[in-house]
Each structure stands twice: as C-alpha cells, then as structure tokens.
PDB file of C-alpha atoms in Angstrom:
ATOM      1  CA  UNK A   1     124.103 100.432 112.049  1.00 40.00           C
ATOM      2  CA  UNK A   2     121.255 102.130 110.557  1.00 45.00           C
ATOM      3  CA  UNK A   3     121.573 104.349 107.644  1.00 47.00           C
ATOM      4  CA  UNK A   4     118.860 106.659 106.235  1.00 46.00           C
ATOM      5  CA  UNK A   5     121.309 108.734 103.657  1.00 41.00           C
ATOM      6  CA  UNK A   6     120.397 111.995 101.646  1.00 39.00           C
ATOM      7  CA  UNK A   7     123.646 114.054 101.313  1.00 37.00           C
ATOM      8  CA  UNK A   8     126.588 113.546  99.566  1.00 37.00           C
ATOM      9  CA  UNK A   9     128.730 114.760 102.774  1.00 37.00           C
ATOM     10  CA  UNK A  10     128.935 111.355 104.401  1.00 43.00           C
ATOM     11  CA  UNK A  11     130.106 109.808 101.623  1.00 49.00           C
ATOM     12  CA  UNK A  12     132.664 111.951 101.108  1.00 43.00           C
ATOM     13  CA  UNK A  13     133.915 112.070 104.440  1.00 50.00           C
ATOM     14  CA  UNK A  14     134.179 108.153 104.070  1.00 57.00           C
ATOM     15  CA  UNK A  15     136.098 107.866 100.593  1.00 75.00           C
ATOM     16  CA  UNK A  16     133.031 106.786  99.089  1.00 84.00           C
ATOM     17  CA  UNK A  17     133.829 106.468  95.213  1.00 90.00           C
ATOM     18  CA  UNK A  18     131.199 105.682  92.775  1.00 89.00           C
ATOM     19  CA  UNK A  19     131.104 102.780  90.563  1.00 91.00           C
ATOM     20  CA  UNK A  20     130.802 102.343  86.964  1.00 93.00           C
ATOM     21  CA  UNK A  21     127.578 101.132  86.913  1.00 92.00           C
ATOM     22  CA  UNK A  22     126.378 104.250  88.466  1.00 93.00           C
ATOM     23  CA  UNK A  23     128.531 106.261  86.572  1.00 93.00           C
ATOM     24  CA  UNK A  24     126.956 104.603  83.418  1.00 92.00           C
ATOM     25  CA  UNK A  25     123.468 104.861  83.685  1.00 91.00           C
ATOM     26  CA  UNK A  26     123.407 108.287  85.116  1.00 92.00           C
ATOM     27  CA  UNK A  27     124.960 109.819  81.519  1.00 92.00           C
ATOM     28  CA  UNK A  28     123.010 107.416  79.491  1.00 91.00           C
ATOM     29  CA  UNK A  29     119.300 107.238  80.470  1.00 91.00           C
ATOM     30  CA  UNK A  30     119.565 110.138  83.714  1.00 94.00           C
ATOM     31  CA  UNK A  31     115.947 111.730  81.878  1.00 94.00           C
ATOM     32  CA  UNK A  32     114.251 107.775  82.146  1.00 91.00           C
ATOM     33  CA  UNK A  33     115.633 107.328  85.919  1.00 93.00           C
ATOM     34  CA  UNK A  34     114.070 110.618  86.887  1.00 95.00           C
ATOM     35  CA  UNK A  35     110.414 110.246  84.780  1.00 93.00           C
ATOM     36  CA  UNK A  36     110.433 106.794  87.404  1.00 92.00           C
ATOM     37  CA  UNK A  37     111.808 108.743  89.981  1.00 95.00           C
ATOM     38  CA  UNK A  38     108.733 110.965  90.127  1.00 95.00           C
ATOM     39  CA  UNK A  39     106.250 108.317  90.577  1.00 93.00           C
ATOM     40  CA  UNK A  40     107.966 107.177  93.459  1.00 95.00           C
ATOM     41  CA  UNK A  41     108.158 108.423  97.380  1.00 95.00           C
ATOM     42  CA  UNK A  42     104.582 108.976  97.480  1.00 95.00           C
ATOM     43  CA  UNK A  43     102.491 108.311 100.575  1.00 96.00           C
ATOM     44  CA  UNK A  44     100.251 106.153  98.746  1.00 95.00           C
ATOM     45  CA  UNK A  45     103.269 103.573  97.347  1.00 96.00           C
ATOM     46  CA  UNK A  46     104.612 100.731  98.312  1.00 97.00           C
ATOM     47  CA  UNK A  47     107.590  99.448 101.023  1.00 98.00           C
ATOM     48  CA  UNK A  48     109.627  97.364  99.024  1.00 97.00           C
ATOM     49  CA  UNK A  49     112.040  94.770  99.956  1.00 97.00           C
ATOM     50  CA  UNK A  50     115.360  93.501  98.138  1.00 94.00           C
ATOM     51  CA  UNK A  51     117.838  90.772  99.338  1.00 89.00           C
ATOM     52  CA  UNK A  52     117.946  87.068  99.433  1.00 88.00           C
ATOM     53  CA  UNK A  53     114.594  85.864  98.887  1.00 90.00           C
ATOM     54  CA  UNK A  54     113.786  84.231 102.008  1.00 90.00           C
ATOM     55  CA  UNK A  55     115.372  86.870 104.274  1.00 92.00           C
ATOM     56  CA  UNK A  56     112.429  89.216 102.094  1.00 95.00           C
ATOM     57  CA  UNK A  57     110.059  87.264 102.890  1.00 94.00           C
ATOM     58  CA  UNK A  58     110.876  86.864 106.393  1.00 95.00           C
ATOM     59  CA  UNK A  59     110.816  90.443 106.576  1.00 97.00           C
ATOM     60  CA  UNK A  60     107.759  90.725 104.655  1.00 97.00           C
ATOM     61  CA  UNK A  61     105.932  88.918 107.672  1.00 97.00           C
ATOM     62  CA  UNK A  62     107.349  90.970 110.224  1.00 97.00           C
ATOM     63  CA  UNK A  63     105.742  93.822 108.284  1.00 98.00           C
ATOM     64  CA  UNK A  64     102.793  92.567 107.807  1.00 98.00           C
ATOM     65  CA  UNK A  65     101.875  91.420 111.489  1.00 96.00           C
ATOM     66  CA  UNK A  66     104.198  94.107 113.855  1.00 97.00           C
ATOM     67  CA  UNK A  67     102.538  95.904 116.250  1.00 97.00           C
ATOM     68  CA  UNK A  68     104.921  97.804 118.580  1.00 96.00           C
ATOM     69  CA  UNK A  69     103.635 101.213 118.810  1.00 96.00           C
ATOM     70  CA  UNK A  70     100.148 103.029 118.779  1.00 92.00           C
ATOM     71  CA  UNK A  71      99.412 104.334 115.395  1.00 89.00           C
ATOM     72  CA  UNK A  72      97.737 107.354 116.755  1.00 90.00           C
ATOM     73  CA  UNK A  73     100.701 108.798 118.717  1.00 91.00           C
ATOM     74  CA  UNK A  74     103.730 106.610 117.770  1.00 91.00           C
ATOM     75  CA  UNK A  75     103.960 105.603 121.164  1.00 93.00           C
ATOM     76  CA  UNK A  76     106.047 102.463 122.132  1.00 94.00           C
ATOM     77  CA  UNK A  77     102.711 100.319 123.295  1.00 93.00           C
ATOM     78  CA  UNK A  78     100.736  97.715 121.351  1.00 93.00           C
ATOM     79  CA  UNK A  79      97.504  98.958 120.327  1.00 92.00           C
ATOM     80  CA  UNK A  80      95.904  95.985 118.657  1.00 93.00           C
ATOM     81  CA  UNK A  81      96.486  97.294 115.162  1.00 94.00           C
ATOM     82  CA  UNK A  82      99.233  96.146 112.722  1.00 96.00           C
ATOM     83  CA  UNK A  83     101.870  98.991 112.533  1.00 97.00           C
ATOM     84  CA  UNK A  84     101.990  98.720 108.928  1.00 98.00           C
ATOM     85  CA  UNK A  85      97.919  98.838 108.554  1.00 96.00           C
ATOM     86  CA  UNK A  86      97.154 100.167 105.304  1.00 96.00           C
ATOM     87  CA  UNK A  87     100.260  99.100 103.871  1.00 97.00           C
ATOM     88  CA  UNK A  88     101.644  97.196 100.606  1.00 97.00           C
ATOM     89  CA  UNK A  89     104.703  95.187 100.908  1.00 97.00           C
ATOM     90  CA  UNK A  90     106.676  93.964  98.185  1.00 95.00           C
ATOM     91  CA  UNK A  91     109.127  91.593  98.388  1.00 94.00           C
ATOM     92  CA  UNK A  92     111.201  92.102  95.289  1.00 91.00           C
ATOM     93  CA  UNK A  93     113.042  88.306  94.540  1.00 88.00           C
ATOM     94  CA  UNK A  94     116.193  88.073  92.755  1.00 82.00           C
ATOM     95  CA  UNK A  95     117.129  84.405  92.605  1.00 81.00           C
ATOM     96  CA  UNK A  96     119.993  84.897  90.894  1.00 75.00           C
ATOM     97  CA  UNK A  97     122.774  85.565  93.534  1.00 72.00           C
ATOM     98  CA  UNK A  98     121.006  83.752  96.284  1.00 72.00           C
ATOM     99  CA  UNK A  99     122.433  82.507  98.895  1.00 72.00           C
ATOM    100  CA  UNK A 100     124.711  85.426  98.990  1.00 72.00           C
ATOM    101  CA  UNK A 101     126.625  84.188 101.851  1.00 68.00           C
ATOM    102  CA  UNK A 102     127.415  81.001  99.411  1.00 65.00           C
ATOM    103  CA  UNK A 103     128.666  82.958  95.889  1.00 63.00           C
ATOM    104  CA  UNK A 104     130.723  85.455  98.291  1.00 61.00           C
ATOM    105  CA  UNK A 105     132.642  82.892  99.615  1.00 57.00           C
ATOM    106  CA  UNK A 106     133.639  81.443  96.588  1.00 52.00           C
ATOM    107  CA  UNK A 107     135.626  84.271  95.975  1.00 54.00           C
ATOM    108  CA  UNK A 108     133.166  86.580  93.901  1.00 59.00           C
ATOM    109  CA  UNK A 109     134.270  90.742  94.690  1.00 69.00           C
ATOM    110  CA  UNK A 110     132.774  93.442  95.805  1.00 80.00           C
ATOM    111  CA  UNK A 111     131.990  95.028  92.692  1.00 86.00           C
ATOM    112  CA  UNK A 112     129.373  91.914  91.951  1.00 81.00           C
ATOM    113  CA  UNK A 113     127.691  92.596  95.058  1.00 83.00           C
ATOM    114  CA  UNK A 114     127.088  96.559  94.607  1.00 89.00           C
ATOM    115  CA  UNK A 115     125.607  95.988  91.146  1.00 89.00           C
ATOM    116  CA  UNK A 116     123.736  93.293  91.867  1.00 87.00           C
ATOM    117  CA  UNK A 117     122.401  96.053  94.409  1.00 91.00           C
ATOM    118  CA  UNK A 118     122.235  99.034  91.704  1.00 93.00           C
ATOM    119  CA  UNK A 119     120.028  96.375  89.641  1.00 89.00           C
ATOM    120  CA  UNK A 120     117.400  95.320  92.530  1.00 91.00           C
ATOM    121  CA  UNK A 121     117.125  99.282  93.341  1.00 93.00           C
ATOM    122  CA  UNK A 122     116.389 100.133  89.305  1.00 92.00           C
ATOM    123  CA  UNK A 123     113.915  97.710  89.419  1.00 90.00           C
ATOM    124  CA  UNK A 124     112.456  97.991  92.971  1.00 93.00           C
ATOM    125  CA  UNK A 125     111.591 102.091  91.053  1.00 93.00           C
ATOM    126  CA  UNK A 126     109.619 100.143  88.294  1.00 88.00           C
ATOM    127  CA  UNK A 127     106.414 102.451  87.329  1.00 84.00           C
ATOM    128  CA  UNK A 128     104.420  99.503  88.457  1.00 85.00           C
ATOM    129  CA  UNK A 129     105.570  99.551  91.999  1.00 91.00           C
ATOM    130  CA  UNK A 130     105.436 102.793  93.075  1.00 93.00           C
ATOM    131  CA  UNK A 131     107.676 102.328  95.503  1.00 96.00           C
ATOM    132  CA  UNK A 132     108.297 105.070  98.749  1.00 97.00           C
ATOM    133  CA  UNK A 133     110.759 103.254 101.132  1.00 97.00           C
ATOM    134  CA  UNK A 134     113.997 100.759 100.284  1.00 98.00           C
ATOM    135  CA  UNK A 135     114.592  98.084 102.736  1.00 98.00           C
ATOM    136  CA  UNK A 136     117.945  96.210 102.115  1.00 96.00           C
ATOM    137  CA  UNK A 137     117.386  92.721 104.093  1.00 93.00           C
ATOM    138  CA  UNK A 138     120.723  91.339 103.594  1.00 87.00           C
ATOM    139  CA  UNK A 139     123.267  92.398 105.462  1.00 88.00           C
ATOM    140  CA  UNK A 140     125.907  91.242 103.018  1.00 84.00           C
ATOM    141  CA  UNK A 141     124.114  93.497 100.110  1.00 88.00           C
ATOM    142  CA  UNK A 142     123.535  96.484 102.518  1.00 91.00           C
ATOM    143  CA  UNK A 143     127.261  96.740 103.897  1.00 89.00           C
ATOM    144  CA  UNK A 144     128.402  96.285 100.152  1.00 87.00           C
ATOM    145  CA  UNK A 145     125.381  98.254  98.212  1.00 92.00           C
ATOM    146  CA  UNK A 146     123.599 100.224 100.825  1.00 95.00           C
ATOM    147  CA  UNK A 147     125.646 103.113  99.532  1.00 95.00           C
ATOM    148  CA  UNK A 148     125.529 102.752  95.975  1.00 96.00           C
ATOM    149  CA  UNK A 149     121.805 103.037  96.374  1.00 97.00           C
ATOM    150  CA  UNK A 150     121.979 105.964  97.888  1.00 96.00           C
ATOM    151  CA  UNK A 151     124.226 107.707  95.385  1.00 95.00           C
ATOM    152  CA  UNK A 152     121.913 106.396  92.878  1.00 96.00           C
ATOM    153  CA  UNK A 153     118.927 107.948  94.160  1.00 97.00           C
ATOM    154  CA  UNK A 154     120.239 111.143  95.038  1.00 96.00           C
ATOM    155  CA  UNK A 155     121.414 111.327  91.385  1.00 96.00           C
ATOM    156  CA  UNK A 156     118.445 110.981  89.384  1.00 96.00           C
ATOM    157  CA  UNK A 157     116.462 113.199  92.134  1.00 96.00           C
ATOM    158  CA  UNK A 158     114.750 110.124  94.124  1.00 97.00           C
ATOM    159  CA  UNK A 159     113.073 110.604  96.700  1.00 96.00           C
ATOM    160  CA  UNK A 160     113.052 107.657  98.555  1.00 97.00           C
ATOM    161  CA  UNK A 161     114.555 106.443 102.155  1.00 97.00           C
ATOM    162  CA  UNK A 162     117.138 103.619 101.831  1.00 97.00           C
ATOM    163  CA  UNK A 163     117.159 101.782 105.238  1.00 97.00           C
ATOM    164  CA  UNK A 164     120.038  98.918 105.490  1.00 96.00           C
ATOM    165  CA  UNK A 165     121.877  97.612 108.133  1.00 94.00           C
ATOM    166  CA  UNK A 166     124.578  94.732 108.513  1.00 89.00           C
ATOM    167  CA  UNK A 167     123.529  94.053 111.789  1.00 91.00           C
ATOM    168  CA  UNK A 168     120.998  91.570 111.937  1.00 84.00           C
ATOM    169  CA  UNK A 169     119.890  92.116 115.248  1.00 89.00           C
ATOM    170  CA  UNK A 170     119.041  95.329 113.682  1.00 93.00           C
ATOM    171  CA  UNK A 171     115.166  96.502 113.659  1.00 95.00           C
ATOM    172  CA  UNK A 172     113.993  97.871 110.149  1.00 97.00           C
ATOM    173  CA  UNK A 173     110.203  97.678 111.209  1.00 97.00           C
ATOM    174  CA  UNK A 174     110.857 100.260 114.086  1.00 97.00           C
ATOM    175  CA  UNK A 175     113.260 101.963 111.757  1.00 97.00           C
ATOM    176  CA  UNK A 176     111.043 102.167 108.731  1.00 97.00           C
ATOM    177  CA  UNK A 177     107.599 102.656 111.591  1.00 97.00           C
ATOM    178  CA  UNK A 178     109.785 106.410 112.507  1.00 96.00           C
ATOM    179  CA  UNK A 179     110.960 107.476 109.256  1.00 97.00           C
ATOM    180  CA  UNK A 180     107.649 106.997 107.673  1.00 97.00           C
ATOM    181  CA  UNK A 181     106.245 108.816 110.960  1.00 96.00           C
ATOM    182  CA  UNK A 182     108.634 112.039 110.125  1.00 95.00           C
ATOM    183  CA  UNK A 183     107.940 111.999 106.528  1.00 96.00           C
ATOM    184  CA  UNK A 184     103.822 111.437 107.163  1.00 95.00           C
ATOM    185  CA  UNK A 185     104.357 108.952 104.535  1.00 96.00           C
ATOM    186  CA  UNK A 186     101.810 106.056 105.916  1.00 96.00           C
ATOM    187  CA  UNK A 187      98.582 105.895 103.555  1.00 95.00           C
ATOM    188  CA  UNK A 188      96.143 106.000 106.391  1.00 91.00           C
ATOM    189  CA  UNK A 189      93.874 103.518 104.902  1.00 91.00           C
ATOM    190  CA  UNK A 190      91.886 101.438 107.405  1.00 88.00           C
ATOM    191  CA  UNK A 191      92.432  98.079 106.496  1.00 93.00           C
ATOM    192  CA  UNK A 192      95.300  95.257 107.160  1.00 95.00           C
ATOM    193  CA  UNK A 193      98.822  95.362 105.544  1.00 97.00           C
ATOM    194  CA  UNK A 194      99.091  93.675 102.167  1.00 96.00           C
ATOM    195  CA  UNK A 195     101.560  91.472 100.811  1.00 95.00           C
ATOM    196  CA  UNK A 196     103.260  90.924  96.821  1.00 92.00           C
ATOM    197  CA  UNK A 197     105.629  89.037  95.996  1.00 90.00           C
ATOM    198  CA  UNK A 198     107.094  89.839  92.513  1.00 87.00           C
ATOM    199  CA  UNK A 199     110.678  88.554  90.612  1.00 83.00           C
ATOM    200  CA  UNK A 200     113.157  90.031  88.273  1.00 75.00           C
ATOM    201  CA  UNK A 201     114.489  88.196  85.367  1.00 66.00           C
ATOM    202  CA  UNK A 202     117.766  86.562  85.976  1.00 61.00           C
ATOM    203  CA  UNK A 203     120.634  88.368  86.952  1.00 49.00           C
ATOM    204  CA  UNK A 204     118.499  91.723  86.679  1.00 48.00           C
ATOM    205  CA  UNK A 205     117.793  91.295  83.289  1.00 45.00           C
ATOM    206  CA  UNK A 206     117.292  94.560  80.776  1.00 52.00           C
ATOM    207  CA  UNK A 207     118.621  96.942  83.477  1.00 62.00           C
ATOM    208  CA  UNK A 208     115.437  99.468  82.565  1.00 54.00           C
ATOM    209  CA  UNK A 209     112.915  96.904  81.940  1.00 52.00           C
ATOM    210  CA  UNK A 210     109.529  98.815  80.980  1.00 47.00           C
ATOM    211  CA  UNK A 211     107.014  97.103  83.664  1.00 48.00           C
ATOM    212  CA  UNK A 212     108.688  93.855  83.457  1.00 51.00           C
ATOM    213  CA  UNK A 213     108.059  92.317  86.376  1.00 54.00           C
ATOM    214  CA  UNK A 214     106.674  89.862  87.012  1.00 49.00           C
ATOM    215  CA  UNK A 215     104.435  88.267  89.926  1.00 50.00           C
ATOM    216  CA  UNK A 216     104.978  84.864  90.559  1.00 52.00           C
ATOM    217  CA  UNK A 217     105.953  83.321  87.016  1.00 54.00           C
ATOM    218  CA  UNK A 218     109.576  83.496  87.597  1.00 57.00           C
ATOM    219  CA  UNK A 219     109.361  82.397  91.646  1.00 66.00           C
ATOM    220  CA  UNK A 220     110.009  78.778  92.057  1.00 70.00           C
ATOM    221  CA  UNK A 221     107.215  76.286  92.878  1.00 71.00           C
ATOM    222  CA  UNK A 222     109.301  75.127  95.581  1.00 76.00           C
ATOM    223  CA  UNK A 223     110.076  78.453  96.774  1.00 82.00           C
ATOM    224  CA  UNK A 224     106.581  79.418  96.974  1.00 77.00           C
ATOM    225  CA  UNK A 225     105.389  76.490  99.080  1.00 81.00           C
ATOM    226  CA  UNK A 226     108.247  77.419 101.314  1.00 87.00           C
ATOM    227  CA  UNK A 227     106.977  80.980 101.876  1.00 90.00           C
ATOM    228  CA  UNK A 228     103.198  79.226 102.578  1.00 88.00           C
ATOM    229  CA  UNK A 229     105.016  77.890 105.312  1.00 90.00           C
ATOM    230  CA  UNK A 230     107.405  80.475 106.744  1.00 92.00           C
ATOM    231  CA  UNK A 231     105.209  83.393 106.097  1.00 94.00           C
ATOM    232  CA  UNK A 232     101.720  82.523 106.022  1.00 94.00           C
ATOM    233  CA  UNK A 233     100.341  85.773 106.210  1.00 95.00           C
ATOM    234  CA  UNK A 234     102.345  87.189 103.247  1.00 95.00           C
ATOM    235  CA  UNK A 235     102.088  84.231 101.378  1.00 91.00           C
ATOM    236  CA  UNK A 236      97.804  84.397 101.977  1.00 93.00           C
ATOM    237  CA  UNK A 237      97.585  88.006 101.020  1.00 93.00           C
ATOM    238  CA  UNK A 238      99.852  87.873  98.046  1.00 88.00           C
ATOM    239  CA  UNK A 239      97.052  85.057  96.361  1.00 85.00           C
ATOM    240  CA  UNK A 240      93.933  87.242  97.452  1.00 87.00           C
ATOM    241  CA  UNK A 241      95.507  89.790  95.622  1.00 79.00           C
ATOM    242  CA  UNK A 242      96.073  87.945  92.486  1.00 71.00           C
ATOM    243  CA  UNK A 243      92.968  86.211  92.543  1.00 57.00           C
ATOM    244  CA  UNK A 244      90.871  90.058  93.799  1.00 62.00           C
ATOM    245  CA  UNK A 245      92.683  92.386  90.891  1.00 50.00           C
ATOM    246  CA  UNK A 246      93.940  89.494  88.126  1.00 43.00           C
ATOM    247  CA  UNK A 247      97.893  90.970  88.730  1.00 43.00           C
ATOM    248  CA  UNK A 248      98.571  92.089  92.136  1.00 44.00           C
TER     249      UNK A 248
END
C-alpha cells in the first residue's frame, strides 16, 4: 500500500483525526515550521530515511546501489548507472524506540508511535538536511504515522512527498525512482549516490532543535560496525564524507 498524500480529502473520507502533537506545534511555532519548510523539496536536497535504524540503513543500500530503470527515459531496463546517481541519502537514526516491533508489544499505544513519527519528520526538515522526499522504512511507524506526517506537512506548507508502506514486500526505490521522475526532482549530477548517516537525541529531544543533529556521535560503536557489515557501500561513503567536508 503505497501512499504519496497531498490533500486533506483522503483523510477525511477515512476518519482521520489529528493528534495533539500536531495540533500543538502548528499554533505554537506554525511561522518556524514553515521558514524550514521552505528550504526543503528542492531538487538539489536530500532523500531522507526514518524508522528503525537498521531497516534505514538497509534501505539506505538499496538506494545507493539500485539500478532498475534507464535514467535517460525511465524505462524498466538496467543501464549500468545507479538509479539514485547524484543522490544524498540520509538515514535519520532514532535509537530510542528501536526495535519497534519489541516496545509495541509490550503494550505501548498508538499515540507513542505517531509522535514518535511527528518527531523523526520535524527533524528529518532540519535546515541542515535539506530534505525533498520522506521515506518511512518501518512498516509499524508508517501504518501508525504515515498520516500524521502528512497532515503535518500539508500544514505548515511542506512540500515534500511522504512515501510509506506497511507492506514490506513493498518497493520504495521504484516508488521514490517515479515520483521524483514526475516532480523532475533528481539533481542530475554525474557522480555516484552518497550516503549520511546522522542521529537525533534521545527520544527526539528539543522537538525544534536548531541544527542539532548530529553525525555519528550519538550512533553506537556497535551499531556502526554493524552497518560496515550490512551496508558497505553506505557505511564507505558516509566516512569519505566526513573525512572530504569535516561534517558530512
């Protein structure tokens, strides 16, 4: 189930009611949520990814080396050249909650789960990111979240595609590949996809942190020998980067 959302109708055919959270930091900081707003959904920012942080990761890989259709004609044939060539991914990790699959079934509602979402999506519009498209990775925070997202956004005049599913035979690379395809939102460059991995302070932290993001200081050292392993070519580009610019 694929959902790229931009009216209010669906929602309101489906019941959809907002929750506090929204309702909260739309009256009291609307003006700061748009001023990030604009610098996001530009052609030359950034995919980012939110969700358990190994299912980002994973995902971040698949990004980085997919090659299903021609990137002059968006035909379904390999043409030798990543998909996402030009590309940054960020993988956005909130350690907090992970595994979700573990705190849901210890009883923990619904509610939890959509702000944990409204928190990764606040940050994943941090200034610093400049991010164009939402991925949602887990299915358990898209079929609780995915929506709250995209009330968010549409509030505070965001212009950036949210694309969840709960089915995880579900393919956001092909998904993302089309939407970014209709919205000529691919930066052109010539050069291979690159990879960041950044964290958010425990349980979200300040909810309108100003840039504070950081790379890999709050990622595990276990975790990142983990990702050297499961996702080599994210987990290559994200040091080249750091070691190239001195942050990214």
């Amino acid at each position: 189930m694929l959902a790229l959302l931009f009216s209010c109708s669906t929602r309101v055919e489906t019941g959809y009611e907002a929750i506090g959270l929204v309702n909260r930091i739309v009256v009291d900081s609307l003006d700061l949520l748009r001023e990030r707003a604009s610098f996001s959904g530009k052609p030359s920012g950034t995919i980012v990814l939110i969700g358990e942080p190994m299912r980002c990761v994973s995902m971040s890989e698949k990004f980085m080396e997919v090659d299903e259709f021609d990137n002059v004609d968006a035909r379904v044939l390999q043409d030798g050249l990543p998909d996402f060539a030009g590309e940054t991914i960020v993988s956005l990790l909130d350690f907090s909650l992970a595994p979700y699959d573990s705190v849901f079934s210890v009883g923990t509602d619904t509610l939890f789960f959509r702000e944990a979402a409204i928190r990764n999506a606040v940050a994943a519009i941090d200034t610093s990111i400049g991010c164009k498209m939402l991925v949602i990775c887990s299915p358990l925070l898209s079929e609780r979240g995915g929506e709250d997202i995209e009330d968010l956004f549409g509030r505070i005049d965001c212009d950036v595609p949210v694309v969840y599913s709960s089915d995880t035979a579900f393919s956001f690379t092909a998904a993302c590949y089309k939407v970014m395809r209709d919205r000529n939102a691919f930066t052109h460059d010539i050069a291979f996809p690159k990879a960041r991995l950044m964290s958010i302070p425990e349980g979200g932290g300040d909810l309108y942190p100003a840039s504070r993001l950081y790379d890999d200081n709050l990622v595990p050292d276990q975790f990142a020998d983990t990702v050297g392993v499961f996702a080599p070519k994210t987990y290559i580009s994200h040091v080249q980067n750091k070691h190239n610019t001195g942050r990214d």
